[in-house]
């Protein structure tokens, strides 16, 4: 990474040769796919597909690891805040109130855990294409 924090690496890869307007269109379509659905399977598939595309960009891991760490930290903090502020939001979305345990006197709902996992995967699925483009 250069002194300004850019992720750009000048290599000859498929994505580096791609027209910038095509990159922008693909990224916008990816964003629409990520944020249009609240589905764990779709977010997982996009995350896996995005990580499968990373080797084609020829970006060294040491350059992108700080971004990986920042997004993972954001996801952990976001998950904690969702759980602390709205621990029953997953129940509101899914109308399922299956309690899997308690922390102190607060119930832990399976639907809320699924919601937190889905939201976290949504943010993570944006990471590979953000690094590539």
mmCIF file of N, CA and C in Angstrom:
data_model
loop_
_atom_site.group_PDB
_atom_site.id
_atom_site.type_symbol
_atom_site.label_atom_id
_atom_site.label_comp_id
_atom_site.label_asym_id
_atom_site.label_seq_id
_atom_site.Cartn_x
_atom_site.Cartn_y
_atom_site.Cartn_z
ATOM 1 N N UNK A 1 0.847 -1.171 0.000
ATOM 2 C CA UNK A 1 0.000 0.000 0.000
ATOM 3 C C UNK A 1 0.894 1.237 0.000
ATOM 4 N N UNK A 2 0.538 2.215 -0.777
ATOM 5 C CA UNK A 2 1.357 3.407 -0.807
ATOM 6 C C UNK A 2 1.064 4.289 0.401
ATOM 7 N N UNK A 3 1.775 5.407 0.497
ATOM 8 C CA UNK A 3 1.641 6.248 1.685
ATOM 9 C C UNK A 3 0.275 6.919 1.805
ATOM 10 N N UNK A 4 -0.511 6.940 0.728
ATOM 11 C CA UNK A 4 -1.831 7.548 0.782
ATOM 12 C C UNK A 4 -2.930 6.537 1.089
ATOM 13 N N UNK A 5 -2.587 5.266 1.215
ATOM 14 C CA UNK A 5 -3.567 4.250 1.577
ATOM 15 C C UNK A 5 -4.362 3.701 0.413
ATOM 16 N N UNK A 6 -3.902 3.868 -0.804
ATOM 17 C CA UNK A 6 -4.615 3.368 -1.966
ATOM 18 C C UNK A 6 -4.458 1.860 -2.089
ATOM 19 N N UNK A 7 -5.494 1.192 -2.562
ATOM 20 C CA UNK A 7 -5.436 -0.241 -2.787
ATOM 21 C C UNK A 7 -5.037 -0.568 -4.220
ATOM 22 N N UNK A 8 -4.774 0.423 -5.022
ATOM 23 C CA UNK A 8 -4.455 0.176 -6.419
ATOM 24 C C UNK A 8 -3.071 -0.441 -6.556
ATOM 25 N N UNK A 9 -3.023 -1.527 -7.305
ATOM 26 C CA UNK A 9 -1.763 -2.195 -7.623
ATOM 27 C C UNK A 9 -1.696 -2.279 -9.137
ATOM 28 N N UNK A 10 -0.621 -1.809 -9.711
ATOM 29 C CA UNK A 10 -0.488 -1.801 -11.167
ATOM 30 C C UNK A 10 0.030 -3.153 -11.647
ATOM 31 N N UNK A 11 -0.910 -4.039 -11.961
ATOM 32 C CA UNK A 11 -0.580 -5.353 -12.520
ATOM 33 C C UNK A 11 -1.446 -5.572 -13.748
ATOM 34 N N UNK A 12 -1.085 -6.552 -14.529
ATOM 35 C CA UNK A 12 -1.851 -6.859 -15.728
ATOM 36 C C UNK A 12 -2.805 -8.014 -15.406
ATOM 37 N N UNK A 13 -4.040 -7.666 -15.071
ATOM 38 C CA UNK A 13 -5.034 -8.695 -14.758
ATOM 39 C C UNK A 13 -6.308 -8.414 -15.553
ATOM 40 N N UNK A 14 -7.192 -9.357 -15.517
ATOM 41 C CA UNK A 14 -8.470 -9.225 -16.219
ATOM 42 C C UNK A 14 -9.212 -7.968 -15.785
ATOM 43 N N UNK A 15 -9.266 -7.728 -14.482
ATOM 44 C CA UNK A 15 -10.018 -6.587 -13.962
ATOM 45 C C UNK A 15 -9.315 -5.257 -14.246
ATOM 46 N N UNK A 16 -7.989 -5.261 -14.313
ATOM 47 C CA UNK A 16 -7.270 -4.032 -14.616
ATOM 48 C C UNK A 16 -7.457 -3.608 -16.072
ATOM 49 N N UNK A 17 -7.675 -4.578 -16.940
ATOM 50 C CA UNK A 17 -7.887 -4.263 -18.363
ATOM 51 C C UNK A 17 -9.340 -3.902 -18.669
ATOM 52 N N UNK A 18 -10.229 -4.140 -17.736
ATOM 53 C CA UNK A 18 -11.655 -3.908 -17.956
ATOM 54 C C UNK A 18 -11.959 -2.405 -18.041
ATOM 55 N N UNK A 19 -12.905 -2.054 -18.879
ATOM 56 C CA UNK A 19 -13.348 -0.680 -19.041
ATOM 57 C C UNK A 19 -13.927 -0.176 -17.708
ATOM 58 N N UNK A 20 -13.543 1.025 -17.246
ATOM 59 C CA UNK A 20 -14.041 1.543 -15.971
ATOM 60 C C UNK A 20 -15.566 1.667 -15.895
ATOM 61 N N UNK A 21 -16.212 1.994 -16.997
ATOM 62 C CA UNK A 21 -17.673 2.104 -16.959
ATOM 63 C C UNK A 21 -18.318 0.725 -16.766
ATOM 64 N N UNK A 22 -17.713 -0.307 -17.313
ATOM 65 C CA UNK A 22 -18.225 -1.671 -17.098
ATOM 66 C C UNK A 22 -18.038 -2.066 -15.639
ATOM 67 N N UNK A 23 -16.894 -1.703 -15.073
ATOM 68 C CA UNK A 23 -16.657 -1.977 -13.646
ATOM 69 C C UNK A 23 -17.730 -1.313 -12.786
ATOM 70 N N UNK A 24 -18.042 -0.072 -13.105
ATOM 71 C CA UNK A 24 -19.046 0.662 -12.335
ATOM 72 C C UNK A 24 -20.421 0.013 -12.459
ATOM 73 N N UNK A 25 -20.783 -0.395 -13.636
ATOM 74 C CA UNK A 25 -22.084 -1.055 -13.842
ATOM 75 C C UNK A 25 -22.148 -2.367 -13.073
ATOM 76 N N UNK A 26 -21.081 -3.157 -13.146
ATOM 77 C CA UNK A 26 -21.047 -4.425 -12.407
ATOM 78 C C UNK A 26 -21.158 -4.172 -10.913
ATOM 79 N N UNK A 27 -20.434 -3.167 -10.419
ATOM 80 C CA UNK A 27 -20.476 -2.869 -8.988
ATOM 81 C C UNK A 27 -21.872 -2.404 -8.561
ATOM 82 N N UNK A 28 -22.517 -1.592 -9.365
ATOM 83 C CA UNK A 28 -23.876 -1.136 -9.041
ATOM 84 C C UNK A 28 -24.842 -2.314 -9.030
ATOM 85 N N UNK A 29 -24.732 -3.198 -10.012
ATOM 86 C CA UNK A 29 -25.586 -4.395 -10.031
ATOM 87 C C UNK A 29 -25.324 -5.282 -8.817
ATOM 88 N N UNK A 30 -24.072 -5.382 -8.416
ATOM 89 C CA UNK A 30 -23.712 -6.158 -7.223
ATOM 90 C C UNK A 30 -24.359 -5.535 -5.982
ATOM 91 N N UNK A 31 -24.288 -4.203 -5.869
ATOM 92 C CA UNK A 31 -24.919 -3.506 -4.739
ATOM 93 C C UNK A 31 -26.423 -3.744 -4.704
ATOM 94 N N UNK A 32 -27.063 -3.665 -5.851
ATOM 95 C CA UNK A 32 -28.505 -3.906 -5.920
ATOM 96 C C UNK A 32 -28.827 -5.335 -5.480
ATOM 97 N N UNK A 33 -28.032 -6.296 -5.941
ATOM 98 C CA UNK A 33 -28.264 -7.694 -5.544
ATOM 99 C C UNK A 33 -28.061 -7.886 -4.045
ATOM 100 N N UNK A 34 -27.058 -7.240 -3.486
ATOM 101 C CA UNK A 34 -26.780 -7.392 -2.055
ATOM 102 C C UNK A 34 -27.884 -6.778 -1.204
ATOM 103 N N UNK A 35 -28.317 -5.571 -1.551
ATOM 104 C CA UNK A 35 -29.242 -4.862 -0.677
ATOM 105 C C UNK A 35 -30.719 -5.042 -1.014
ATOM 106 N N UNK A 36 -31.023 -5.740 -2.080
ATOM 107 C CA UNK A 36 -32.426 -5.954 -2.430
ATOM 108 C C UNK A 36 -33.075 -7.081 -1.635
ATOM 109 N N UNK A 37 -32.282 -7.989 -1.160
ATOM 110 C CA UNK A 37 -32.837 -9.177 -0.513
ATOM 111 C C UNK A 37 -32.238 -9.362 0.871
ATOM 112 N N UNK A 38 -33.064 -9.813 1.784
ATOM 113 C CA UNK A 38 -32.614 -10.139 3.134
ATOM 114 C C UNK A 38 -32.583 -11.659 3.247
ATOM 115 N N UNK A 39 -31.659 -12.260 2.499
ATOM 116 C CA UNK A 39 -31.581 -13.711 2.398
ATOM 117 C C UNK A 39 -30.161 -14.168 2.693
ATOM 118 N N UNK A 40 -30.039 -15.050 3.656
ATOM 119 C CA UNK A 40 -28.739 -15.561 4.067
ATOM 120 C C UNK A 40 -28.069 -16.347 2.940
ATOM 121 N N UNK A 41 -28.837 -17.090 2.188
ATOM 122 C CA UNK A 41 -28.267 -17.902 1.104
ATOM 123 C C UNK A 41 -27.692 -17.025 -0.006
ATOM 124 N N UNK A 42 -28.408 -15.977 -0.393
ATOM 125 C CA UNK A 42 -27.923 -15.087 -1.442
ATOM 126 C C UNK A 42 -26.659 -14.351 -0.991
ATOM 127 N N UNK A 43 -26.672 -13.857 0.234
ATOM 128 C CA UNK A 43 -25.487 -13.157 0.753
ATOM 129 C C UNK A 43 -24.289 -14.094 0.813
ATOM 130 N N UNK A 44 -24.513 -15.329 1.223
ATOM 131 C CA UNK A 44 -23.423 -16.316 1.271
ATOM 132 C C UNK A 44 -22.900 -16.610 -0.127
ATOM 133 N N UNK A 45 -23.795 -16.777 -1.084
ATOM 134 C CA UNK A 45 -23.386 -17.062 -2.460
ATOM 135 C C UNK A 45 -22.591 -15.895 -3.046
ATOM 136 N N UNK A 46 -23.044 -14.666 -2.806
ATOM 137 C CA UNK A 46 -22.316 -13.503 -3.314
ATOM 138 C C UNK A 46 -20.946 -13.378 -2.656
ATOM 139 N N UNK A 47 -20.872 -13.671 -1.364
ATOM 140 C CA UNK A 47 -19.593 -13.622 -0.661
ATOM 141 C C UNK A 47 -18.619 -14.648 -1.241
ATOM 142 N N UNK A 48 -19.078 -15.871 -1.427
ATOM 143 C CA UNK A 48 -18.223 -16.925 -1.971
ATOM 144 C C UNK A 48 -17.794 -16.579 -3.401
ATOM 145 N N UNK A 49 -18.737 -16.130 -4.230
ATOM 146 C CA UNK A 49 -18.411 -15.768 -5.605
ATOM 147 C C UNK A 49 -17.425 -14.604 -5.645
ATOM 148 N N UNK A 50 -17.617 -13.625 -4.753
ATOM 149 C CA UNK A 50 -16.698 -12.488 -4.699
ATOM 150 C C UNK A 50 -15.287 -12.911 -4.340
ATOM 151 N N UNK A 51 -15.169 -13.824 -3.374
ATOM 152 C CA UNK A 51 -13.837 -14.294 -2.999
ATOM 153 C C UNK A 51 -13.221 -15.177 -4.090
ATOM 154 N N UNK A 52 -14.055 -15.818 -4.896
ATOM 155 C CA UNK A 52 -13.536 -16.591 -6.020
ATOM 156 C C UNK A 52 -12.994 -15.663 -7.108
ATOM 157 N N UNK A 53 -13.523 -14.438 -7.203
ATOM 158 C CA UNK A 53 -13.047 -13.471 -8.197
ATOM 159 C C UNK A 53 -11.739 -12.789 -7.792
ATOM 160 N N UNK A 54 -11.444 -12.744 -6.495
ATOM 161 C CA UNK A 54 -10.254 -12.034 -6.028
ATOM 162 C C UNK A 54 -8.946 -12.494 -6.677
ATOM 163 N N UNK A 55 -8.709 -13.791 -6.863
ATOM 164 C CA UNK A 55 -7.436 -14.182 -7.500
ATOM 165 C C UNK A 55 -7.268 -13.644 -8.919
ATOM 166 N N UNK A 56 -8.370 -13.398 -9.626
ATOM 167 C CA UNK A 56 -8.278 -12.866 -10.981
ATOM 168 C C UNK A 56 -7.823 -11.402 -11.006
ATOM 169 N N UNK A 57 -7.913 -10.723 -9.876
ATOM 170 C CA UNK A 57 -7.486 -9.329 -9.802
ATOM 171 C C UNK A 57 -6.003 -9.202 -9.483
ATOM 172 N N UNK A 58 -5.382 -10.280 -9.034
ATOM 173 C CA UNK A 58 -3.941 -10.307 -8.727
ATOM 174 C C UNK A 58 -3.545 -9.250 -7.703
ATOM 175 N N UNK A 59 -4.402 -9.019 -6.722
ATOM 176 C CA UNK A 59 -4.098 -8.069 -5.652
ATOM 177 C C UNK A 59 -3.532 -8.864 -4.482
ATOM 178 N N UNK A 60 -2.309 -8.537 -4.038
ATOM 179 C CA UNK A 60 -1.717 -9.270 -2.923
ATOM 180 C C UNK A 60 -2.524 -9.097 -1.639
ATOM 181 N N UNK A 61 -2.591 -10.168 -0.858
ATOM 182 C CA UNK A 61 -3.372 -10.128 0.386
ATOM 183 C C UNK A 61 -2.829 -9.091 1.351
ATOM 184 N N UNK A 62 -1.516 -8.909 1.396
ATOM 185 C CA UNK A 62 -0.938 -7.966 2.361
ATOM 186 C C UNK A 62 -1.428 -6.535 2.119
ATOM 187 N N UNK A 63 -1.866 -6.245 0.900
ATOM 188 C CA UNK A 63 -2.371 -4.911 0.599
ATOM 189 C C UNK A 63 -3.808 -4.734 1.076
ATOM 190 N N UNK A 64 -4.584 -5.791 1.013
ATOM 191 C CA UNK A 64 -6.000 -5.668 1.369
ATOM 192 C C UNK A 64 -6.327 -6.130 2.789
ATOM 193 N N UNK A 65 -5.370 -6.642 3.528
ATOM 194 C CA UNK A 65 -5.687 -7.189 4.853
ATOM 195 C C UNK A 65 -6.191 -6.139 5.834
ATOM 196 N N UNK A 66 -5.721 -4.897 5.724
ATOM 197 C CA UNK A 66 -6.216 -3.855 6.633
ATOM 198 C C UNK A 66 -7.694 -3.577 6.390
ATOM 199 N N UNK A 67 -8.100 -3.625 5.121
ATOM 200 C CA UNK A 67 -9.515 -3.439 4.805
ATOM 201 C C UNK A 67 -10.341 -4.612 5.332
ATOM 202 N N UNK A 68 -9.810 -5.825 5.200
ATOM 203 C CA UNK A 68 -10.484 -6.993 5.767
ATOM 204 C C UNK A 68 -10.668 -6.823 7.276
ATOM 205 N N UNK A 69 -9.617 -6.402 7.969
ATOM 206 C CA UNK A 69 -9.677 -6.221 9.416
ATOM 207 C C UNK A 69 -10.682 -5.134 9.797
ATOM 208 N N UNK A 70 -10.710 -4.046 9.039
ATOM 209 C CA UNK A 70 -11.637 -2.956 9.339
ATOM 210 C C UNK A 70 -13.090 -3.403 9.164
ATOM 211 N N UNK A 71 -13.375 -4.127 8.090
ATOM 212 C CA UNK A 71 -14.746 -4.591 7.848
ATOM 213 C C UNK A 71 -15.161 -5.624 8.892
ATOM 214 N N UNK A 72 -14.263 -6.514 9.265
ATOM 215 C CA UNK A 72 -14.586 -7.498 10.302
ATOM 216 C C UNK A 72 -14.847 -6.823 11.646
ATOM 217 N N UNK A 73 -14.036 -5.820 11.975
ATOM 218 C CA UNK A 73 -14.256 -5.070 13.216
ATOM 219 C C UNK A 73 -15.597 -4.351 13.178
ATOM 220 N N UNK A 74 -15.906 -3.711 12.051
ATOM 221 C CA UNK A 74 -17.198 -3.046 11.893
ATOM 222 C C UNK A 74 -18.347 -4.037 12.069
ATOM 223 N N UNK A 75 -18.223 -5.219 11.472
ATOM 224 C CA UNK A 75 -19.276 -6.228 11.589
ATOM 225 C C UNK A 75 -19.490 -6.680 13.027
ATOM 226 N N UNK A 76 -18.413 -6.862 13.753
ATOM 227 C CA UNK A 76 -18.532 -7.286 15.157
ATOM 228 C C UNK A 76 -19.209 -6.204 15.987
ATOM 229 N N UNK A 77 -18.786 -4.957 15.802
ATOM 230 C CA UNK A 77 -19.393 -3.851 16.548
ATOM 231 C C UNK A 77 -20.858 -3.688 16.161
ATOM 232 N N UNK A 78 -21.162 -3.776 14.874
ATOM 233 C CA UNK A 78 -22.535 -3.674 14.400
ATOM 234 C C UNK A 78 -23.407 -4.784 14.991
ATOM 235 N N UNK A 79 -22.892 -6.001 15.004
ATOM 236 C CA UNK A 79 -23.642 -7.132 15.569
ATOM 237 C C UNK A 79 -23.918 -6.919 17.055
ATOM 238 N N UNK A 80 -22.930 -6.429 17.785
ATOM 239 C CA UNK A 80 -23.136 -6.165 19.212
ATOM 240 C C UNK A 80 -24.198 -5.095 19.437
ATOM 241 N N UNK A 81 -24.151 -4.026 18.646
ATOM 242 C CA UNK A 81 -25.148 -2.970 18.803
ATOM 243 C C UNK A 81 -26.547 -3.442 18.426
ATOM 244 N N UNK A 82 -26.663 -4.226 17.382
ATOM 245 C CA UNK A 82 -27.975 -4.763 17.022
ATOM 246 C C UNK A 82 -28.505 -5.616 18.169
ATOM 247 N N UNK A 83 -27.641 -6.451 18.709
ATOM 248 C CA UNK A 83 -28.069 -7.336 19.791
ATOM 249 C C UNK A 83 -28.420 -6.553 21.055
ATOM 250 N N UNK A 84 -27.644 -5.519 21.377
ATOM 251 C CA UNK A 84 -27.892 -4.752 22.601
ATOM 252 C C UNK A 84 -29.069 -3.792 22.474
ATOM 253 N N UNK A 85 -29.236 -3.161 21.322
ATOM 254 C CA UNK A 85 -30.274 -2.141 21.164
ATOM 255 C C UNK A 85 -31.616 -2.746 20.770
ATOM 256 N N UNK A 86 -31.598 -3.687 19.833
ATOM 257 C CA UNK A 86 -32.854 -4.304 19.384
ATOM 258 C C UNK A 86 -32.726 -5.826 19.378
ATOM 259 N N UNK A 87 -32.677 -6.446 20.553
ATOM 260 C CA UNK A 87 -32.454 -7.899 20.600
ATOM 261 C C UNK A 87 -33.600 -8.729 20.030
ATOM 262 N N UNK A 88 -34.752 -8.122 19.810
ATOM 263 C CA UNK A 88 -35.885 -8.883 19.273
ATOM 264 C C UNK A 88 -36.276 -8.441 17.861
ATOM 265 N N UNK A 89 -35.382 -7.731 17.157
ATOM 266 C CA UNK A 89 -35.709 -7.252 15.821
ATOM 267 C C UNK A 89 -35.883 -8.396 14.829
ATOM 268 N N UNK A 90 -35.104 -9.440 14.977
ATOM 269 C CA UNK A 90 -35.265 -10.605 14.112
ATOM 270 C C UNK A 90 -36.623 -11.248 14.283
ATOM 271 N N UNK A 91 -37.146 -11.208 15.519
ATOM 272 C CA UNK A 91 -38.488 -11.736 15.794
ATOM 273 C C UNK A 91 -39.531 -10.882 15.075
ATOM 274 N N UNK A 92 -39.343 -9.570 15.083
ATOM 275 C CA UNK A 92 -40.261 -8.662 14.396
ATOM 276 C C UNK A 92 -40.289 -8.952 12.895
ATOM 277 N N UNK A 93 -39.134 -9.231 12.305
ATOM 278 C CA UNK A 93 -39.072 -9.492 10.866
ATOM 279 C C UNK A 93 -39.644 -10.850 10.478
ATOM 280 N N UNK A 94 -39.397 -11.859 11.301
ATOM 281 C CA UNK A 94 -39.747 -13.223 10.898
ATOM 282 C C UNK A 94 -40.959 -13.806 11.621
ATOM 283 N N UNK A 95 -41.433 -13.150 12.653
ATOM 284 C CA UNK A 95 -42.549 -13.658 13.472
ATOM 285 C C UNK A 95 -42.256 -15.018 14.095
ATOM 286 N N UNK A 96 -40.973 -15.296 14.349
ATOM 287 C CA UNK A 96 -40.577 -16.515 15.065
ATOM 288 C C UNK A 96 -39.892 -16.085 16.349
ATOM 289 N N UNK A 97 -40.326 -16.612 17.475
ATOM 290 C CA UNK A 97 -39.747 -16.194 18.749
ATOM 291 C C UNK A 97 -39.118 -17.359 19.514
ATOM 292 N N UNK A 98 -38.339 -18.160 18.815
ATOM 293 C CA UNK A 98 -37.658 -19.289 19.430
ATOM 294 C C UNK A 98 -36.455 -18.777 20.208
ATOM 295 N N UNK A 99 -36.462 -18.976 21.529
ATOM 296 C CA UNK A 99 -35.379 -18.527 22.397
ATOM 297 C C UNK A 99 -34.333 -19.644 22.479
ATOM 298 N N UNK A 100 -33.071 -19.302 22.174
ATOM 299 C CA UNK A 100 -32.014 -20.311 22.240
ATOM 300 C C UNK A 100 -31.179 -20.199 23.508
ATOM 301 N N UNK A 101 -31.397 -19.160 24.284
ATOM 302 C CA UNK A 101 -30.669 -18.997 25.535
ATOM 303 C C UNK A 101 -30.925 -17.630 26.132
ATOM 304 N N UNK A 102 -30.224 -17.366 27.224
ATOM 305 C CA UNK A 102 -30.342 -16.075 27.898
ATOM 306 C C UNK A 102 -28.952 -15.566 28.270
ATOM 307 N N UNK A 103 -28.785 -14.259 28.193
ATOM 308 C CA UNK A 103 -27.610 -13.587 28.742
ATOM 309 C C UNK A 103 -28.140 -12.609 29.758
ATOM 310 N N UNK A 104 -27.742 -12.821 31.015
ATOM 311 C CA UNK A 104 -28.333 -12.103 32.135
ATOM 312 C C UNK A 104 -29.830 -12.419 32.099
ATOM 313 N N UNK A 105 -30.676 -11.431 31.941
ATOM 314 C CA UNK A 105 -32.109 -11.704 31.847
ATOM 315 C C UNK A 105 -32.645 -11.453 30.438
ATOM 316 N N UNK A 106 -31.740 -11.266 29.481
ATOM 317 C CA UNK A 106 -32.137 -10.982 28.112
ATOM 318 C C UNK A 106 -32.215 -12.273 27.303
ATOM 319 N N UNK A 107 -33.332 -12.504 26.622
ATOM 320 C CA UNK A 107 -33.425 -13.701 25.780
ATOM 321 C C UNK A 107 -32.637 -13.523 24.479
ATOM 322 N N UNK A 108 -32.073 -14.612 23.998
ATOM 323 C CA UNK A 108 -31.388 -14.625 22.716
ATOM 324 C C UNK A 108 -32.279 -15.390 21.755
ATOM 325 N N UNK A 109 -32.777 -14.682 20.747
ATOM 326 C CA UNK A 109 -33.688 -15.277 19.779
ATOM 327 C C UNK A 109 -32.908 -15.789 18.569
ATOM 328 N N UNK A 110 -33.294 -16.947 18.086
ATOM 329 C CA UNK A 110 -32.678 -17.518 16.899
ATOM 330 C C UNK A 110 -32.868 -16.596 15.694
ATOM 331 N N UNK A 111 -34.033 -15.995 15.565
ATOM 332 C CA UNK A 111 -34.308 -15.098 14.433
ATOM 333 C C UNK A 111 -33.391 -13.879 14.455
ATOM 334 N N UNK A 112 -33.060 -13.368 15.629
ATOM 335 C CA UNK A 112 -32.158 -12.217 15.730
ATOM 336 C C UNK A 112 -30.743 -12.610 15.355
ATOM 337 N N UNK A 113 -30.317 -13.797 15.764
ATOM 338 C CA UNK A 113 -28.987 -14.288 15.379
ATOM 339 C C UNK A 113 -28.915 -14.453 13.858
ATOM 340 N N UNK A 114 -29.971 -14.980 13.259
ATOM 341 C CA UNK A 114 -30.009 -15.123 11.802
ATOM 342 C C UNK A 114 -29.965 -13.755 11.123
ATOM 343 N N UNK A 115 -30.687 -12.773 11.676
ATOM 344 C CA UNK A 115 -30.696 -11.425 11.108
ATOM 345 C C UNK A 115 -29.302 -10.805 11.188
ATOM 346 N N UNK A 116 -28.645 -10.936 12.337
ATOM 347 C CA UNK A 116 -27.295 -10.391 12.518
ATOM 348 C C UNK A 116 -26.323 -11.053 11.546
ATOM 349 N N UNK A 117 -26.433 -12.353 11.383
ATOM 350 C CA UNK A 117 -25.567 -13.072 10.453
ATOM 351 C C UNK A 117 -25.816 -12.621 9.007
ATOM 352 N N UNK A 118 -27.071 -12.424 8.653
ATOM 353 C CA UNK A 118 -27.411 -11.970 7.299
ATOM 354 C C UNK A 118 -26.870 -10.575 7.024
ATOM 355 N N UNK A 119 -27.049 -9.668 7.963
ATOM 356 C CA UNK A 119 -26.545 -8.298 7.788
ATOM 357 C C UNK A 119 -25.022 -8.298 7.693
ATOM 358 N N UNK A 120 -24.372 -9.086 8.528
ATOM 359 C CA UNK A 120 -22.912 -9.160 8.495
ATOM 360 C C UNK A 120 -22.427 -9.721 7.163
ATOM 361 N N UNK A 121 -23.105 -10.744 6.659
ATOM 362 C CA UNK A 121 -22.717 -11.306 5.363
ATOM 363 C C UNK A 121 -22.961 -10.323 4.224
ATOM 364 N N UNK A 122 -23.980 -9.480 4.358
ATOM 365 C CA UNK A 122 -24.224 -8.457 3.339
ATOM 366 C C UNK A 122 -23.024 -7.512 3.245
ATOM 367 N N UNK A 123 -22.561 -7.029 4.386
ATOM 368 C CA UNK A 123 -21.411 -6.125 4.380
ATOM 369 C C UNK A 123 -20.161 -6.834 3.879
ATOM 370 N N UNK A 124 -19.956 -8.067 4.308
ATOM 371 C CA UNK A 124 -18.784 -8.817 3.871
ATOM 372 C C UNK A 124 -18.827 -9.127 2.377
ATOM 373 N N UNK A 125 -20.019 -9.342 1.826
ATOM 374 C CA UNK A 125 -20.109 -9.675 0.402
ATOM 375 C C UNK A 125 -19.782 -8.477 -0.488
ATOM 376 N N UNK A 126 -19.811 -7.283 0.059
ATOM 377 C CA UNK A 126 -19.398 -6.100 -0.699
ATOM 378 C C UNK A 126 -17.875 -5.964 -0.758
ATOM 379 N N UNK A 127 -17.200 -6.574 0.197
ATOM 380 C CA UNK A 127 -15.761 -6.397 0.329
ATOM 381 C C UNK A 127 -14.950 -6.863 -0.885
ATOM 382 N N UNK A 128 -15.161 -8.076 -1.401
ATOM 383 C CA UNK A 128 -14.317 -8.504 -2.527
ATOM 384 C C UNK A 128 -14.412 -7.595 -3.753
ATOM 385 N N UNK A 129 -15.613 -7.198 -4.133
ATOM 386 C CA UNK A 129 -15.733 -6.343 -5.309
ATOM 387 C C UNK A 129 -15.234 -4.939 -5.049
ATOM 388 N N UNK A 130 -15.344 -4.474 -3.818
ATOM 389 C CA UNK A 130 -14.789 -3.176 -3.467
ATOM 390 C C UNK A 130 -13.267 -3.208 -3.624
ATOM 391 N N UNK A 131 -12.652 -4.279 -3.213
ATOM 392 C CA UNK A 131 -11.205 -4.409 -3.351
ATOM 393 C C UNK A 131 -10.818 -4.531 -4.818
ATOM 394 N N UNK A 132 -11.572 -5.306 -5.577
ATOM 395 C CA UNK A 132 -11.251 -5.527 -6.988
ATOM 396 C C UNK A 132 -11.404 -4.254 -7.800
ATOM 397 N N UNK A 133 -12.513 -3.540 -7.606
ATOM 398 C CA UNK A 133 -12.794 -2.378 -8.443
ATOM 399 C C UNK A 133 -12.292 -1.107 -7.823
#
